[in-house]
């Protein structure tokens, strides 16, 4: 065998060994260990998870109230919201996430992101917020009585005439909808947009935000949700159980896809030649399944006239303030499906994983 073939075979073998080792490492899940008993001076209730798994790994614990750093605020949580990202973190799935969240077990045992509440303390560099302000945004672990938030990036003042529950439901889902439509979709007044998954957390906001932009909005949902989405502003609805939008005569300037239940090629059939498609949702699976739609979009984008986009929403205070203004104007509201207490967090996450949620799920922390 020639030397170059020996080198090539060696490289292939080394690559296979490396990939296999990485796969085994990422898939490894530690057993839940007994909690370490520590003295707690300033206690609060919080939901934690000490290992990856289903809702059964979530437990209510008593931990120390955190102290804000210079750029942070401490918020007494009134309400928090459940998002699919929460149970992805809980399960450590897809496994590639564990490179960030922790190999074998989570590095950060707190869980959740979206919240609304009252500022309890402010860091030394914070000037935008003061103690007693009502705020909403994102932070590390708001399924708890208190949460820390970055004052310059991930929090904004709550509109005075909007409830804590309504505001807590907004951040991740509404930011995703706003950034998908405005930044990636470049939606303009008079254009026609299709929201696939219009009755879900992101979809209910996307319908309203698209209408506020002056677009003609078409949505896709099950029959039981058509009336609800129509009341949010949709101009036309498809019942996916009885009809398929990819077989219609409609042509769209923008498709925002949260479901990925049709191939990109099929979506291109109803997308105008200069149209755009923004992929928000993904497939199922612990490995690359959730990433396949985005991977296909990256590849196909080089060979089609339309523009295919995928992204992950980013917290920033300017966009949160834009959402607050839409709420003040009455152009944006939250559809709340169910409410749970902190004690019922396992039931809340289980319901979220079922895929039957209409709008958002709220965790009520305090009155």
Coordinates of C-alpha atoms in Angstrom, one line a residue:
X1 CA 0.0 0.0 0.0
X2 CA 1.3 3.4 -1.0
X3 CA 2.3 5.8 1.8
X4 CA -0.4 8.3 1.0
X5 CA -3.1 5.7 1.3
X6 CA -1.7 4.6 4.7
X7 CA -1.8 8.2 5.9
X8 CA -5.4 8.7 4.6
X9 CA -6.6 5.5 6.3
X10 CA -4.9 6.5 9.5
X11 CA -6.5 9.9 9.4
X12 CA -9.9 8.3 8.8
X13 CA -9.4 5.9 11.6
X14 CA -8.3 8.7 14.0
X15 CA -11.4 10.8 13.0
X16 CA -13.7 7.9 13.6
X17 CA -12.2 7.2 17.0
X18 CA -12.4 10.9 17.9
X19 CA -16.0 11.2 16.9
X20 CA -16.9 8.0 18.7
X21 CA -15.2 9.2 21.9
X22 CA -16.9 12.5 21.7
X23 CA -20.3 10.9 21.2
X24 CA -19.9 8.6 24.1
X25 CA -18.7 11.5 26.3
X26 CA -21.6 13.7 25.4
X27 CA -24.2 11.0 25.8
X28 CA -22.9 10.1 29.3
X29 CA -25.4 11.0 32.1
X30 CA -24.4 10.9 35.7
X31 CA -26.8 9.6 38.3
X32 CA -28.5 12.2 40.5
X33 CA -26.4 12.6 43.6
X34 CA -27.6 13.4 47.1
X35 CA -27.7 17.1 47.8
X36 CA -24.8 18.7 49.7
X37 CA -26.0 20.1 53.0
X38 CA -24.8 23.7 53.4
X39 CA -25.6 26.5 55.8
X40 CA -28.0 29.0 54.3
X41 CA -28.1 32.5 55.6
X42 CA -30.6 34.1 53.2
X43 CA -32.9 31.3 52.0
X44 CA -35.2 31.2 49.0
X45 CA -37.2 28.5 47.3
X46 CA -35.9 27.5 43.9
X47 CA -36.3 24.7 41.3
X48 CA -33.1 22.8 40.6
X49 CA -32.0 19.8 38.6
X50 CA -28.8 17.9 39.7
X51 CA -28.8 15.6 36.8
X52 CA -30.2 15.3 33.2
X53 CA -33.5 13.6 32.6
X54 CA -37.2 14.0 32.5
X55 CA -39.4 16.2 34.6
X56 CA -38.8 13.9 37.6
X57 CA -35.3 15.3 38.0
X58 CA -36.8 18.8 38.9
X59 CA -37.0 19.3 42.6
X60 CA -37.8 22.2 44.9
X61 CA -34.9 23.2 47.1
X62 CA -33.9 25.9 49.5
X63 CA -30.8 27.8 48.3
X64 CA -29.0 31.1 49.1
X65 CA -30.4 34.3 47.6
X66 CA -27.8 35.5 45.2
X67 CA -26.1 38.9 45.5
X68 CA -26.0 41.1 42.3
X69 CA -22.7 41.9 40.7
X70 CA -22.0 45.5 39.6
X71 CA -23.9 45.2 36.3
X72 CA -26.8 43.1 37.7
X73 CA -30.1 43.5 39.5
X74 CA -31.8 41.1 41.9
X75 CA -35.5 40.6 41.1
X76 CA -38.2 39.2 43.3
X77 CA -40.0 37.0 40.9
X78 CA -43.7 37.4 40.6
X79 CA -44.2 35.1 37.5
X80 CA -42.1 33.0 35.2
X81 CA -42.7 31.3 31.9
X82 CA -42.0 27.9 30.5
X83 CA -40.2 27.6 27.1
X84 CA -39.1 24.5 25.1
X85 CA -35.5 25.5 25.8
X86 CA -36.1 24.8 29.5
X87 CA -36.7 21.1 28.9
X88 CA -33.9 20.9 26.4
X89 CA -31.6 22.1 29.2
X90 CA -33.3 19.7 31.6
X91 CA -32.6 16.7 29.4
X92 CA -29.3 18.0 28.1
X93 CA -30.6 17.3 24.6
X94 CA -29.5 17.5 21.8
X95 CA -26.3 16.2 23.4
X96 CA -24.2 18.8 21.7
X97 CA -25.7 21.3 24.2
X98 CA -23.7 19.6 26.9
X99 CA -20.6 21.2 25.7
X100 CA -22.1 24.4 27.1
X101 CA -24.3 23.1 29.9
X102 CA -22.0 20.5 31.4
X103 CA -20.8 17.0 30.5
X104 CA -22.6 14.3 32.5
X105 CA -24.5 16.7 34.7
X106 CA -25.5 20.4 34.5
X107 CA -23.0 23.0 35.7
X108 CA -25.8 25.4 36.7
X109 CA -28.5 23.6 38.6
X110 CA -31.0 26.5 38.3
X111 CA -33.5 26.4 35.5
X112 CA -35.8 28.7 33.5
X113 CA -35.2 32.1 31.7
X114 CA -38.3 34.3 31.4
X115 CA -39.6 36.3 34.3
X116 CA -41.4 39.4 35.6
X117 CA -41.0 40.9 39.0
X118 CA -39.9 43.7 41.3
X119 CA -36.3 44.9 41.6
X120 CA -35.0 44.1 45.1
X121 CA -31.4 45.1 44.8
X122 CA -29.2 46.9 42.2
X123 CA -25.5 46.5 41.4
X124 CA -23.1 49.4 41.9
X125 CA -22.9 50.2 38.2
X126 CA -26.7 50.1 37.5
X127 CA -28.4 53.4 36.9
X128 CA -31.3 52.4 34.7
X129 CA -33.2 50.6 37.4
X130 CA -34.0 51.3 41.1
X131 CA -35.4 49.2 43.9
X132 CA -39.1 48.8 43.5
X133 CA -39.2 49.0 39.7
X134 CA -41.4 46.5 38.0
X135 CA -39.4 44.7 35.3
X136 CA -39.5 41.8 32.8
X137 CA -36.8 39.9 30.9
X138 CA -34.5 37.0 31.1
X139 CA -32.2 35.6 33.8
X140 CA -30.5 32.5 35.0
X141 CA -33.1 30.4 36.8
X142 CA -36.3 32.3 37.5
X143 CA -38.2 29.2 38.6
X144 CA -37.4 30.6 42.0
X145 CA -38.3 33.4 44.4
X146 CA -35.4 35.6 43.2
X147 CA -33.3 35.8 40.1
X148 CA -30.3 37.9 38.8
X149 CA -30.5 39.7 35.5
X150 CA -28.0 41.7 33.4
X151 CA -29.3 45.2 33.7
X152 CA -27.9 46.4 30.4
X153 CA -28.9 43.5 28.2
X154 CA -31.7 41.2 29.4
X155 CA -34.3 43.3 31.2
X156 CA -36.7 46.2 30.7
X157 CA -39.4 48.1 32.6
X158 CA -42.7 46.4 32.6
X159 CA -45.6 48.5 31.3
X160 CA -47.7 49.7 34.2
X161 CA -51.0 48.5 32.8
X162 CA -49.8 45.1 31.8
X163 CA -49.8 42.2 34.4
X164 CA -46.8 40.4 35.6
X165 CA -48.0 37.1 34.0
X166 CA -48.6 38.8 30.6
X167 CA -45.1 40.3 30.8
X168 CA -43.3 37.1 32.0
X169 CA -44.7 35.2 29.1
X170 CA -43.0 37.5 26.5
X171 CA -39.2 37.5 26.5
X172 CA -37.8 34.5 24.6
X173 CA -40.9 33.7 22.5
X174 CA -41.7 37.3 21.6
X175 CA -38.1 38.3 21.0
X176 CA -37.8 35.2 18.6
X177 CA -40.9 36.4 16.7
X178 CA -39.7 40.0 16.5
X179 CA -36.2 39.2 15.4
X180 CA -37.4 36.5 12.9
X181 CA -39.8 38.9 11.2
X182 CA -37.9 42.1 11.4
X183 CA -34.2 41.2 11.2
X184 CA -34.1 37.8 9.4
X185 CA -37.3 38.1 7.4
X186 CA -37.0 41.9 6.7
X187 CA -40.8 42.0 6.6
X188 CA -42.3 45.1 5.1
X189 CA -45.9 46.6 5.1
X190 CA -48.1 45.0 2.5
X191 CA -46.1 41.8 2.2
X192 CA -47.7 38.4 2.8
X193 CA -46.3 36.2 5.5
X194 CA -47.0 32.6 6.6
X195 CA -46.6 31.6 10.2
X196 CA -46.3 27.8 10.4
X197 CA -47.1 27.0 14.1
X198 CA -49.3 30.1 14.7
X199 CA -50.9 28.8 17.9
X200 CA -47.7 28.1 19.8
X201 CA -45.6 30.4 22.0
X202 CA -43.6 32.1 19.2
X203 CA -46.4 31.8 16.7
X204 CA -49.0 33.8 18.7
X205 CA -46.6 36.7 19.0
X206 CA -45.5 36.4 15.4
X207 CA -49.0 36.8 14.2
X208 CA -49.5 40.0 16.2
X209 CA -46.1 41.5 15.5
X210 CA -46.5 40.9 11.7
X211 CA -49.9 42.6 11.8
X212 CA -48.3 45.6 13.6
X213 CA -45.9 45.8 10.7
X214 CA -48.8 46.1 8.3
X215 CA -48.4 42.6 6.7
X216 CA -51.0 40.2 5.5
X217 CA -50.8 37.3 7.9
X218 CA -51.6 33.6 7.1
X219 CA -51.3 31.0 9.8
X220 CA -51.2 27.3 10.2
X221 CA -52.7 25.5 13.2
X222 CA -55.0 22.7 14.2
X223 CA -58.7 23.3 13.8
X224 CA -59.3 23.9 17.6
X225 CA -56.9 26.9 17.5
X226 CA -58.1 28.6 14.3
X227 CA -60.6 30.9 16.0
X228 CA -58.0 31.9 18.6
X229 CA -55.3 32.8 16.1
X230 CA -57.8 34.6 13.9
X231 CA -58.8 36.8 16.9
X232 CA -55.0 37.6 17.2
X233 CA -55.2 39.1 13.7
X234 CA -54.5 36.4 11.2
X235 CA -56.1 37.1 7.8
X236 CA -56.3 33.5 6.7
X237 CA -55.8 30.2 8.5
X238 CA -54.9 26.7 7.3
X239 CA -56.1 23.7 9.4
X240 CA -53.1 21.4 8.9
X241 CA -55.2 18.4 9.7
X242 CA -57.5 18.9 6.6
X243 CA -55.4 21.0 4.2
X244 CA -51.8 21.8 3.4
X245 CA -50.5 25.3 2.7
X246 CA -47.9 23.8 0.3
X247 CA -50.7 22.7 -2.0
X248 CA -52.4 26.1 -2.0
X249 CA -52.2 28.7 -4.7
X250 CA -50.8 31.3 -2.2
X251 CA -47.3 32.7 -2.7
X252 CA -45.5 34.3 0.2
X253 CA -42.9 37.0 0.7
X254 CA -41.9 35.4 4.0
X255 CA -42.4 32.0 5.7
X256 CA -41.6 31.7 9.4
X257 CA -41.5 28.0 10.2
X258 CA -41.7 26.8 13.8
X259 CA -42.7 23.3 13.1
X260 CA -40.5 21.9 10.3
X261 CA -43.2 19.4 9.2
X262 CA -42.6 20.1 5.5
X263 CA -39.3 20.0 3.6
X264 CA -37.5 23.1 2.6
X265 CA -38.1 22.1 -1.0
X266 CA -41.9 22.0 -0.5
X267 CA -41.8 25.4 1.3
X268 CA -40.0 26.9 -1.7
X269 CA -42.9 26.0 -3.9
X270 CA -45.1 28.6 -2.1
X271 CA -42.3 31.1 -1.6
X272 CA -42.0 34.0 -4.0
X273 CA -38.8 34.1 -6.1
X274 CA -37.3 36.8 -4.0
X275 CA -38.9 35.6 -0.8
X276 CA -37.4 34.5 2.5
X277 CA -37.8 31.6 4.8
X278 CA -36.8 31.8 8.5
X279 CA -36.5 28.5 10.3
X280 CA -37.1 28.8 14.0
X281 CA -38.1 25.3 15.1
X282 CA -36.1 22.0 14.6
X283 CA -36.6 18.3 14.3
X284 CA -36.6 15.7 17.1
X285 CA -33.8 13.6 18.5
X286 CA -30.8 13.6 20.9
X287 CA -28.2 14.0 18.2
X288 CA -28.4 16.2 15.1
X289 CA -32.1 15.7 14.5
X290 CA -33.0 19.2 15.9
X291 CA -30.3 20.7 13.8
X292 CA -31.1 19.1 10.5
X293 CA -33.5 21.8 9.2
X294 CA -30.9 24.5 9.9
X295 CA -28.1 22.5 8.3
X296 CA -30.2 21.9 5.2
X297 CA -31.0 25.6 5.0
X298 CA -27.3 26.5 5.1
X299 CA -26.5 24.1 2.3
X300 CA -29.5 24.9 0.1
X301 CA -29.2 28.6 0.5
X302 CA -26.3 28.5 -2.0
X303 CA -28.4 27.0 -4.7
X304 CA -31.8 28.8 -4.6
X305 CA -33.1 32.2 -5.5
X306 CA -34.9 32.6 -2.2
X307 CA -33.1 33.3 1.0
X308 CA -33.1 30.7 3.7
X309 CA -32.3 31.9 7.3
X310 CA -31.9 30.2 10.7
X311 CA -31.1 31.9 14.0
X312 CA -31.3 31.8 17.7
X313 CA -32.9 34.9 19.4
X314 CA -30.6 37.2 21.3
X315 CA -31.6 39.1 24.4
X316 CA -31.1 42.9 24.2
X317 CA -32.8 45.7 26.2
X318 CA -33.7 47.7 23.0
X319 CA -35.9 44.8 21.7
X320 CA -37.4 44.2 25.1
X321 CA -38.3 47.9 25.2
X322 CA -39.9 47.5 21.7
X323 CA -42.0 44.7 23.0
X324 CA -43.0 46.8 26.0
X325 CA -44.1 49.6 23.7
X326 CA -46.2 47.2 21.6
X327 CA -47.9 46.0 24.8
X328 CA -48.6 49.6 25.9
X329 CA -50.2 50.3 22.5
X330 CA -52.4 47.2 22.8
X331 CA -50.8 45.6 19.7
X332 CA -49.2 42.7 21.6
X333 CA -50.6 40.4 24.3
X334 CA -49.8 37.0 25.7
X335 CA -52.0 34.0 25.2
X336 CA -51.8 32.1 28.4
X337 CA -52.8 28.4 28.2
X338 CA -52.2 27.2 31.7
X339 CA -50.9 28.4 35.1
X340 CA -49.0 26.3 37.6
X341 CA -47.5 26.9 41.0
X342 CA -43.8 26.4 41.8
X343 CA -44.8 23.1 43.4
X344 CA -46.3 21.9 40.1
X345 CA -43.2 22.5 37.9
X346 CA -42.9 18.9 36.8
X347 CA -46.5 19.0 35.5
X348 CA -45.8 22.3 33.7
X349 CA -42.7 21.0 32.0
X350 CA -44.5 17.7 31.1
X351 CA -47.3 19.7 29.5
X352 CA -44.8 21.8 27.6
X353 CA -43.1 18.7 26.2
X354 CA -46.5 17.3 25.0
X355 CA -46.6 19.9 22.2
X356 CA -50.2 20.7 22.8
X357 CA -49.6 24.2 24.3
X358 CA -51.7 27.1 23.0
X359 CA -49.5 30.1 23.6
X360 CA -47.6 30.1 26.9
X361 CA -47.4 28.3 30.2
X362 CA -47.0 30.5 33.3
X363 CA -45.4 29.6 36.7
X364 CA -46.9 31.8 39.4
X365 CA -44.3 32.5 42.1
X366 CA -45.8 35.1 44.3
X367 CA -48.9 37.3 44.4

